PDB file of C-alpha atoms in Angstrom:
ATOM      1  CA  MET A 258      72.391 137.186  44.742  1.00  0.00           C
ATOM      2  CA  SER A 259      69.640 136.038  47.094  1.00  0.00           C
ATOM      3  CA  VAL A 260      70.325 135.917  50.817  1.00  0.00           C
ATOM      4  CA  PRO A 261      70.069 132.438  52.384  1.00  0.00           C
ATOM      5  CA  VAL A 262      67.576 131.809  55.153  1.00  0.00           C
ATOM      6  CA  PHE A 263      70.258 130.967  57.714  1.00  0.00           C
ATOM      7  CA  ARG A 264      74.014 130.813  58.199  1.00  0.00           C
ATOM      8  CA  ILE A 265      76.018 128.098  59.904  1.00  0.00           C
ATOM      9  CA  ASP A 266      79.394 129.064  61.348  1.00  0.00           C
ATOM     10  CA  GLN A 267      81.351 125.835  61.538  1.00  0.00           C
ATOM     11  CA  GLY A 268      82.491 124.545  64.890  1.00  0.00           C
ATOM     12  CA  ASP A 269      84.937 121.887  65.916  1.00  0.00           C
ATOM     13  CA  ALA A 270      84.106 118.361  64.790  1.00  0.00           C
ATOM     14  CA  SER A 271      84.149 117.226  68.434  1.00  0.00           C
ATOM     15  CA  SER A 272      81.711 119.897  69.689  1.00  0.00           C
ATOM     16  CA  SER A 273      78.139 118.964  70.565  1.00  0.00           C
ATOM     17  CA  VAL A 274      77.137 122.598  71.233  1.00  0.00           C
ATOM     18  CA  VAL A 275      75.025 124.682  68.854  1.00  0.00           C
ATOM     19  CA  LEU A 276      74.655 128.397  69.623  1.00  0.00           C
ATOM     20  CA  HIS A 277      71.309 129.369  68.098  1.00  0.00           C
ATOM     21  CA  VAL A 278      70.765 133.047  67.192  1.00  0.00           C
ATOM     22  CA  PRO A 279      67.257 133.505  65.752  1.00  0.00           C
ATOM     23  CA  HIS A 280      66.437 137.184  66.293  1.00  0.00           C
ATOM     24  CA  ALA A 281      69.566 139.272  65.636  1.00  0.00           C
ATOM     25  CA  SER A 282      68.836 140.334  62.039  1.00  0.00           C
ATOM     26  CA  ARG A 283      66.990 143.461  60.889  1.00  0.00           C
ATOM     27  CA  GLN A 284      66.813 142.334  57.258  1.00  0.00           C
ATOM     28  CA  ILE A 285      63.349 142.193  55.671  1.00  0.00           C
ATOM     29  CA  SER A 286      62.586 140.638  52.295  1.00  0.00           C
ATOM     30  CA  GLY A 287      60.775 142.561  49.572  1.00  0.00           C
ATOM     31  CA  PRO A 288      57.547 140.542  49.777  1.00  0.00           C
ATOM     32  CA  ALA A 289      57.513 140.775  53.564  1.00  0.00           C
ATOM     33  CA  ARG A 290      58.095 144.539  53.452  1.00  0.00           C
ATOM     34  CA  ALA A 291      55.259 144.965  50.977  1.00  0.00           C
ATOM     35  CA  SER A 292      52.925 143.155  53.386  1.00  0.00           C
ATOM     36  CA  ILE A 293      53.804 145.423  56.324  1.00  0.00           C
ATOM     37  CA  GLY A 294      51.584 148.469  56.731  1.00  0.00           C
ATOM     38  CA  LEU A 295      54.022 150.580  58.771  1.00  0.00           C
ATOM     39  CA  ASP A 296      55.855 153.492  57.194  1.00  0.00           C
ATOM     40  CA  ASP A 297      59.649 153.385  57.187  1.00  0.00           C
ATOM     41  CA  ALA A 298      60.057 155.346  60.425  1.00  0.00           C
ATOM     42  CA  ALA A 299      57.561 153.202  62.314  1.00  0.00           C
ATOM     43  CA  LEU A 300      59.157 150.048  60.947  1.00  0.00           C
ATOM     44  CA  LEU A 301      62.589 151.141  62.162  1.00  0.00           C
ATOM     45  CA  THR A 302      61.129 151.752  65.615  1.00  0.00           C
ATOM     46  CA  GLU A 303      59.527 148.305  65.628  1.00  0.00           C
ATOM     47  CA  LEU A 304      62.816 146.730  64.591  1.00  0.00           C
ATOM     48  CA  ASP A 305      64.527 148.531  67.485  1.00  0.00           C
ATOM     49  CA  HIS A 306      62.021 146.999  69.899  1.00  0.00           C
ATOM     50  CA  MET A 307      61.895 143.478  68.486  1.00  0.00           C
ATOM     51  CA  THR A 308      65.434 142.767  67.270  1.00  0.00           C
ATOM     52  CA  ASP A 309      67.787 141.001  69.661  1.00  0.00           C
ATOM     53  CA  ALA A 310      70.517 143.384  68.601  1.00  0.00           C
ATOM     54  CA  HIS A 311      74.137 142.206  68.712  1.00  0.00           C
ATOM     55  CA  THR A 312      73.285 138.708  69.973  1.00  0.00           C
ATOM     56  CA  ASP A 313      75.037 137.381  66.875  1.00  0.00           C
ATOM     57  CA  LEU A 314      78.131 139.300  67.969  1.00  0.00           C
ATOM     58  CA  ILE A 315      77.887 137.895  71.504  1.00  0.00           C
ATOM     59  CA  ALA A 316      77.640 134.379  70.095  1.00  0.00           C
ATOM     60  CA  ALA A 317      80.519 134.929  67.657  1.00  0.00           C
ATOM     61  CA  ARG A 318      82.832 136.264  70.363  1.00  0.00           C
ATOM     62  CA  ALA A 319      81.893 133.441  72.710  1.00  0.00           C
ATOM     63  CA  ALA A 320      82.555 130.881  69.976  1.00  0.00           C
ATOM     64  CA  GLY A 321      85.938 132.434  69.295  1.00  0.00           C
ATOM     65  CA  ALA A 322      86.888 132.441  72.969  1.00  0.00           C
ATOM     66  CA  ALA A 323      85.777 128.883  73.758  1.00  0.00           C
ATOM     67  CA  ARG A 324      88.463 126.214  74.097  1.00  0.00           C
ATOM     68  CA  VAL A 325      86.545 124.039  71.629  1.00  0.00           C
ATOM     69  CA  ARG A 326      84.619 126.090  69.062  1.00  0.00           C
ATOM     70  CA  PRO A 327      80.855 125.433  69.098  1.00  0.00           C
ATOM     71  CA  TRP A 328      78.679 125.453  66.009  1.00  0.00           C
ATOM     72  CA  THR A 329      76.618 128.599  65.440  1.00  0.00           C
ATOM     73  CA  PHE A 330      73.285 128.767  63.608  1.00  0.00           C
ATOM     74  CA  VAL A 331      72.175 132.318  62.750  1.00  0.00           C
ATOM     75  CA  ASN A 332      68.916 133.543  61.208  1.00  0.00           C
ATOM     76  CA  GLU A 333      69.748 135.900  58.323  1.00  0.00           C
ATOM     77  CA  TRP A 334      66.277 137.536  58.359  1.00  0.00           C
ATOM     78  CA  SER A 335      64.269 139.586  60.817  1.00  0.00           C
ATOM     79  CA  ARG A 336      61.643 137.928  62.952  1.00  0.00           C
ATOM     80  CA  LEU A 337      59.199 140.360  61.306  1.00  0.00           C
ATOM     81  CA  VAL A 338      59.491 138.183  58.201  1.00  0.00           C
ATOM     82  CA  VAL A 339      58.988 134.897  60.044  1.00  0.00           C
ATOM     83  CA  ASP A 340      59.741 134.002  63.648  1.00  0.00           C
ATOM     84  CA  PRO A 341      61.425 130.596  63.463  1.00  0.00           C
ATOM     85  CA  GLU A 342      61.048 129.958  67.190  1.00  0.00           C
ATOM     86  CA  ARG A 343      57.252 129.952  67.144  1.00  0.00           C
ATOM     87  CA  PHE A 344      55.070 126.934  66.570  1.00  0.00           C
ATOM     88  CA  PRO A 345      53.508 127.313  63.096  1.00  0.00           C
ATOM     89  CA  ASP A 346      50.085 126.154  64.306  1.00  0.00           C
ATOM     90  CA  GLU A 347      47.521 126.376  67.108  1.00  0.00           C
ATOM     91  CA  ARG A 348      50.094 125.323  69.742  1.00  0.00           C
ATOM     92  CA  GLU A 349      51.631 128.808  69.681  1.00  0.00           C
ATOM     93  CA  GLU A 350      50.375 130.912  72.603  1.00  0.00           C
ATOM     94  CA  MET A 351      51.758 134.139  71.108  1.00  0.00           C
ATOM     95  CA  ALA A 352      49.228 133.873  68.296  1.00  0.00           C
ATOM     96  CA  ALA A 353      46.773 135.334  70.807  1.00  0.00           C
ATOM     97  CA  VAL A 354      48.523 138.717  70.424  1.00  0.00           C
ATOM     98  CA  GLY A 355      49.139 138.441  66.682  1.00  0.00           C
ATOM     99  CA  MET A 356      52.668 137.089  67.065  1.00  0.00           C
ATOM    100  CA  GLY A 357      52.585 133.539  65.833  1.00  0.00           C
ATOM    101  CA  ALA A 358      55.167 132.422  63.314  1.00  0.00           C
ATOM    102  CA  VAL A 359      54.040 135.213  60.958  1.00  0.00           C
ATOM    103  CA  TYR A 360      53.311 138.380  62.917  1.00  0.00           C
ATOM    104  CA  THR A 361      50.148 140.364  62.234  1.00  0.00           C
ATOM    105  CA  HIS A 362      50.621 142.847  65.096  1.00  0.00           C
ATOM    106  CA  THR A 363      53.449 144.907  66.533  1.00  0.00           C
ATOM    107  CA  SER A 364      55.040 144.894  69.971  1.00  0.00           C
ATOM    108  CA  HIS A 365      52.534 147.593  70.969  1.00  0.00           C
ATOM    109  CA  GLY A 366      49.466 145.831  69.569  1.00  0.00           C
ATOM    110  CA  GLN A 367      49.158 147.831  66.370  1.00  0.00           C
ATOM    111  CA  ARG A 368      48.362 146.157  63.069  1.00  0.00           C
ATOM    112  CA  LEU A 369      51.570 145.065  61.320  1.00  0.00           C
ATOM    113  CA  ARG A 370      50.142 143.245  58.295  1.00  0.00           C
ATOM    114  CA  PRO A 371      46.706 141.980  57.238  1.00  0.00           C
ATOM    115  CA  ASP A 372      45.471 138.506  58.047  1.00  0.00           C
ATOM    116  CA  ASP A 373      46.286 136.641  54.847  1.00  0.00           C
ATOM    117  CA  PRO A 374      46.659 132.875  55.363  1.00  0.00           C
ATOM    118  CA  ALA A 375      47.840 132.254  51.801  1.00  0.00           C
ATOM    119  CA  PHE A 376      50.586 134.864  52.045  1.00  0.00           C
ATOM    120  CA  ALA A 377      51.558 133.652  55.514  1.00  0.00           C
ATOM    121  CA  GLN A 378      51.917 130.149  54.084  1.00  0.00           C
ATOM    122  CA  ARG A 379      54.252 131.452  51.382  1.00  0.00           C
ATOM    123  CA  LEU A 380      56.453 133.041  54.054  1.00  0.00           C
ATOM    124  CA  LEU A 381      56.447 129.806  56.044  1.00  0.00           C
ATOM    125  CA  ASP A 382      57.435 127.842  52.942  1.00  0.00           C
ATOM    126  CA  ALA A 383      60.205 130.288  52.038  1.00  0.00           C
ATOM    127  CA  HIS A 384      61.613 130.846  55.536  1.00  0.00           C
ATOM    128  CA  PHE A 385      60.193 128.808  58.409  1.00  0.00           C
ATOM    129  CA  HIS A 386      60.383 125.312  56.949  1.00  0.00           C
ATOM    130  CA  PRO A 387      63.892 125.613  55.424  1.00  0.00           C
ATOM    131  CA  TYR A 388      65.119 127.097  58.713  1.00  0.00           C
ATOM    132  CA  ALA A 389      63.581 124.311  60.770  1.00  0.00           C
ATOM    133  CA  GLN A 390      65.061 121.711  58.447  1.00  0.00           C
ATOM    134  CA  GLY A 391      68.482 123.344  58.668  1.00  0.00           C
ATOM    135  CA  MET A 392      68.444 123.249  62.472  1.00  0.00           C
ATOM    136  CA  THR A 393      67.182 119.675  62.460  1.00  0.00           C
ATOM    137  CA  ASP A 394      69.968 118.638  60.107  1.00  0.00           C
ATOM    138  CA  LEU A 395      72.632 120.337  62.231  1.00  0.00           C
ATOM    139  CA  VAL A 396      71.367 118.712  65.417  1.00  0.00           C
ATOM    140  CA  ASP A 397      71.311 115.343  63.656  1.00  0.00           C
ATOM    141  CA  GLU A 398      74.888 115.904  62.497  1.00  0.00           C
ATOM    142  CA  ARG A 399      76.038 116.683  66.055  1.00  0.00           C
ATOM    143  CA  LEU A 400      74.241 113.589  67.335  1.00  0.00           C
ATOM    144  CA  ALA A 401      75.943 111.444  64.725  1.00  0.00           C
ATOM    145  CA  ALA A 402      79.360 112.964  65.423  1.00  0.00           C
ATOM    146  CA  THR A 403      79.306 113.183  69.219  1.00  0.00           C
ATOM    147  CA  GLY A 404      76.332 111.183  70.461  1.00  0.00           C
ATOM    148  CA  ARG A 405      74.572 114.248  71.836  1.00  0.00           C
ATOM    149  CA  ALA A 406      73.557 117.784  70.950  1.00  0.00           C
ATOM    150  CA  ILE A 407      73.162 120.840  73.190  1.00  0.00           C
ATOM    151  CA  VAL A 408      71.249 123.798  71.744  1.00  0.00           C
ATOM    152  CA  VAL A 409      71.839 127.132  73.489  1.00  0.00           C
ATOM    153  CA  ASP A 410      69.523 129.930  72.332  1.00  0.00           C
ATOM    154  CA  VAL A 411      71.041 133.417  72.492  1.00  0.00           C
ATOM    155  CA  HIS A 412      68.369 136.116  72.937  1.00  0.00           C
ATOM    156  CA  SER A 413      67.910 139.532  74.490  1.00  0.00           C
ATOM    157  CA  TYR A 414      64.992 141.443  75.963  1.00  0.00           C
ATOM    158  CA  PRO A 415      64.298 145.048  77.002  1.00  0.00           C
ATOM    159  CA  ALA A 416      64.681 146.296  80.550  1.00  0.00           C
ATOM    160  CA  LEU A 417      61.061 147.488  80.493  1.00  0.00           C
ATOM    161  CA  ALA A 418      58.298 145.130  79.399  1.00  0.00           C
ATOM    162  CA  LEU A 419      56.693 145.696  76.012  1.00  0.00           C
ATOM    163  CA  PRO A 420      52.900 145.470  75.707  1.00  0.00           C
ATOM    164  CA  TYR A 421      52.963 142.227  73.698  1.00  0.00           C
ATOM    165  CA  GLU A 422      54.606 140.231  76.494  1.00  0.00           C
ATOM    166  CA  LEU A 423      52.196 137.708  77.968  1.00  0.00           C
ATOM    167  CA  HIS A 424      54.233 137.335  81.162  1.00  0.00           C
ATOM    168  CA  GLY A 425      55.831 140.769  81.399  1.00  0.00           C
ATOM    169  CA  ASP A 426      54.816 141.413  85.009  1.00  0.00           C
ATOM    170  CA  GLY A 427      57.408 139.010  86.443  1.00  0.00           C
ATOM    171  CA  PRO A 428      61.014 139.674  87.473  1.00  0.00           C
ATOM    172  CA  ARG A 429      63.398 140.904  84.762  1.00  0.00           C
ATOM    173  CA  PRO A 430      66.849 139.698  85.819  1.00  0.00           C
ATOM    174  CA  GLN A 431      70.030 140.565  83.974  1.00  0.00           C
ATOM    175  CA  VAL A 432      70.101 137.004  82.617  1.00  0.00           C
ATOM    176  CA  CYS A 433      66.994 134.852  82.225  1.00  0.00           C
ATOM    177  CA  LEU A 434      67.608 131.143  81.649  1.00  0.00           C
ATOM    178  CA  GLY A 435      64.746 129.468  79.798  1.00  0.00           C
ATOM    179  CA  THR A 436      64.209 125.751  80.265  1.00  0.00           C
ATOM    180  CA  ASP A 437      62.223 122.800  78.942  1.00  0.00           C
ATOM    181  CA  LEU A 438      61.038 120.023  81.262  1.00  0.00           C
ATOM    182  CA  ALA A 439      62.131 117.298  78.858  1.00  0.00           C
ATOM    183  CA  HIS A 440      65.344 118.814  77.501  1.00  0.00           C
ATOM    184  CA  THR A 441      66.941 120.933  80.261  1.00  0.00           C
ATOM    185  CA  PRO A 442      68.392 118.491  82.806  1.00  0.00           C
ATOM    186  CA  PRO A 443      69.659 119.663  86.214  1.00  0.00           C
ATOM    187  CA  TRP A 444      73.317 119.553  85.154  1.00  0.00           C
ATOM    188  CA  LEU A 445      72.591 122.006  82.339  1.00  0.00           C
ATOM    189  CA  ARG A 446      70.691 124.369  84.648  1.00  0.00           C
ATOM    190  CA  ASP A 447      73.555 124.246  87.141  1.00  0.00           C
ATOM    191  CA  ALA A 448      76.223 124.822  84.482  1.00  0.00           C
ATOM    192  CA  ALA A 449      74.402 127.890  83.161  1.00  0.00           C
ATOM    193  CA  ALA A 450      73.814 129.344  86.635  1.00  0.00           C
ATOM    194  CA  THR A 451      77.517 128.942  87.395  1.00  0.00           C
ATOM    195  CA  ALA A 452      78.680 130.437  84.100  1.00  0.00           C
ATOM    196  CA  PHE A 453      76.544 133.556  84.657  1.00  0.00           C
ATOM    197  CA  ALA A 454      77.146 133.752  88.412  1.00  0.00           C
ATOM    198  CA  GLY A 455      78.398 137.330  88.059  1.00  0.00           C
ATOM    199  CA  TYR A 456      74.905 138.441  87.034  1.00  0.00           C
ATOM    200  CA  GLU A 457      71.457 138.536  88.548  1.00  0.00           C
ATOM    201  CA  VAL A 458      70.039 135.261  87.191  1.00  0.00           C
ATOM    202  CA  ALA A 459      66.575 133.716  87.267  1.00  0.00           C
ATOM    203  CA  PHE A 460      64.925 130.814  85.491  1.00  0.00           C
ATOM    204  CA  ASP A 461      61.977 131.184  83.099  1.00  0.00           C
ATOM    205  CA  THR A 462      61.149 134.810  83.840  1.00  0.00           C
ATOM    206  CA  PRO A 463      60.124 136.892  81.987  1.00  0.00           C
ATOM    207  CA  PHE A 464      60.494 134.319  79.184  1.00  0.00           C
ATOM    208  CA  ALA A 465      60.381 130.543  79.407  1.00  0.00           C
ATOM    209  CA  GLY A 466      61.237 127.603  77.202  1.00  0.00           C
ATOM    210  CA  CYS A 467      63.964 126.924  74.661  1.00  0.00           C
ATOM    211  CA  TYR A 468      64.320 125.742  71.082  1.00  0.00           C
ATOM    212  CA  VAL A 469      64.385 122.048  70.241  1.00  0.00           C
ATOM    213  CA  PRO A 470      63.719 120.864  66.677  1.00  0.00           C
ATOM    214  CA  LEU A 471      60.251 119.317  66.478  1.00  0.00           C
ATOM    215  CA  LYS A 472      61.755 116.041  65.268  1.00  0.00           C
ATOM    216  CA  HIS A 473      63.509 115.687  68.628  1.00  0.00           C
ATOM    217  CA  HIS A 474      61.179 117.589  70.977  1.00  0.00           C
ATOM    218  CA  GLY A 475      59.922 115.371  73.766  1.00  0.00           C
ATOM    219  CA  ILE A 476      61.373 112.338  72.008  1.00  0.00           C
ATOM    220  CA  ASP A 477      65.174 112.318  71.977  1.00  0.00           C
ATOM    221  CA  GLU A 478      66.808 112.698  75.385  1.00  0.00           C
ATOM    222  CA  ARG A 479      70.211 113.022  73.721  1.00  0.00           C
ATOM    223  CA  VAL A 480      69.185 116.567  72.742  1.00  0.00           C
ATOM    224  CA  SER A 481      69.518 119.103  75.557  1.00  0.00           C
ATOM    225  CA  ALA A 482      68.548 122.753  75.325  1.00  0.00           C
ATOM    226  CA  LEU A 483      68.674 126.041  77.202  1.00  0.00           C
ATOM    227  CA  MET A 484      67.686 129.614  76.390  1.00  0.00           C
ATOM    228  CA  VAL A 485      69.943 132.478  77.469  1.00  0.00           C
ATOM    229  CA  GLU A 486      67.923 135.723  77.531  1.00  0.00           C
ATOM    230  CA  ILE A 487      70.093 138.768  78.224  1.00  0.00           C
ATOM    231  CA  ARG A 488      68.576 142.011  79.467  1.00  0.00           C
ATOM    232  CA  ARG A 489      69.651 144.551  76.898  1.00  0.00           C
ATOM    233  CA  ASP A 490      70.843 147.277  79.241  1.00  0.00           C
ATOM    234  CA  THR A 491      73.647 144.945  80.341  1.00  0.00           C
ATOM    235  CA  TYR A 492      75.376 145.294  76.954  1.00  0.00           C
ATOM    236  CA  GLN A 493      73.762 148.016  74.784  1.00  0.00           C
ATOM    237  CA  SER A 494      71.897 151.290  74.820  1.00  0.00           C
ATOM    238  CA  GLU A 495      68.156 150.832  74.364  1.00  0.00           C
ATOM    239  CA  PRO A 496      66.296 150.519  72.156  1.00  0.00           C
ATOM    240  CA  GLY A 497      68.388 149.199  69.299  1.00  0.00           C
ATOM    241  CA  GLY A 498      71.535 151.153  70.133  1.00  0.00           C
ATOM    242  CA  ASP A 499      75.224 150.421  69.994  1.00  0.00           C
ATOM    243  CA  PRO A 500      76.846 147.873  72.304  1.00  0.00           C
ATOM    244  CA  HIS A 501      78.962 148.935  75.258  1.00  0.00           C
ATOM    245  CA  PRO A 502      81.811 147.071  77.031  1.00  0.00           C
ATOM    246  CA  GLY A 503      79.343 144.867  78.892  1.00  0.00           C
ATOM    247  CA  LEU A 504      79.048 142.816  75.712  1.00  0.00           C
ATOM    248  CA  ASP A 505      82.530 141.337  76.094  1.00  0.00           C
ATOM    249  CA  ARG A 506      81.858 140.260  79.668  1.00  0.00           C
ATOM    250  CA  LEU A 507      78.680 138.494  78.573  1.00  0.00           C
ATOM    251  CA  ALA A 508      80.502 136.793  75.705  1.00  0.00           C
ATOM    252  CA  ALA A 509      83.119 135.551  78.180  1.00  0.00           C
ATOM    253  CA  SER A 510      80.411 134.079  80.416  1.00  0.00           C
ATOM    254  CA  LEU A 511      78.794 132.384  77.442  1.00  0.00           C
ATOM    255  CA  ALA A 512      82.187 130.997  76.391  1.00  0.00           C
ATOM    256  CA  ALA A 513      82.649 129.616  79.907  1.00  0.00           C
ATOM    257  CA  LEU A 514      79.306 127.838  79.575  1.00  0.00           C
ATOM    258  CA  VAL A 515      80.308 126.402  76.194  1.00  0.00           C
ATOM    259  CA  ASP A 516      83.551 125.097  77.706  1.00  0.00           C
ATOM    260  CA  VAL A 517      81.657 123.177  80.379  1.00  0.00           C
ATOM    261  CA  LEU A 518      79.124 121.807  77.891  1.00  0.00           C
ATOM    262  CA  ASN A 519      81.826 120.603  75.539  1.00  0.00           C
ATOM    263  CA  ASP A 520      83.451 118.666  78.401  1.00  0.00           C
ATOM    264  CA  PRO A 521      81.736 115.261  78.623  1.00  0.00           C
ATOM    265  CA  ALA A 522      82.995 114.610  82.157  1.00  0.00           C
ATOM    266  CA  PRO A 523      80.531 116.675  84.278  1.00  0.00           C
ATOM    267  CA  HIS A 524      77.354 115.359  82.641  1.00  0.00           C
ATOM    268  CA  PRO A 525      75.929 112.354  80.794  1.00  0.00           C
TER     269      PRO A 525
END
């Protein structure tokens, strides 16, 4: 049986919160694997570097601990197949290092797969577009049900910068909160800073921005968004290792954030 592009873990009908987990999977499709020039050992190493390991577990535990369960949208495939958080066109700055929606280079600048626009388009059609439509549909459903939608990306990043990072020379706090000028209002910034107050927190360093479906981006102020980037040494051994007890503490902080976001009183 074929594996779907994404999985939705159902939340409470009254919840406006969507926990978005795009980079937790290590699964690679047959066609994508055939396009990758790395041998198996090198591919495993690249997956260790580029997978946001256990972020799906953090999101699941936070959802289970929240007073009102949020919705969770999880990518079932590795970002080495398609990265659903990239722009699929010339707007994507990471294309400059071979990491647009379909990667052609590794985290260390080595060739991952050949430049093949036709093949890249097939991957976009099979993965990127269905994924984007699924997220758009879920956000629309939350808007219809609750009048608003709040997308919280759940990511991780290594303690030491990887060569592909365009802004890797900045601070690397335990928790980086990524924002969007149009979709991250002050109340959301404040709620996140409070929820993760037990950690070293900074905004938009070393990564900035957050995911908003293109249908709503810059258009629909009812859609709010925030990216939570967790430095990996706070919850796992690096690179790609098992989680340690720090994971539960992070999940509790994320659950605390969900609780505030699901409460309509503190914000519009």
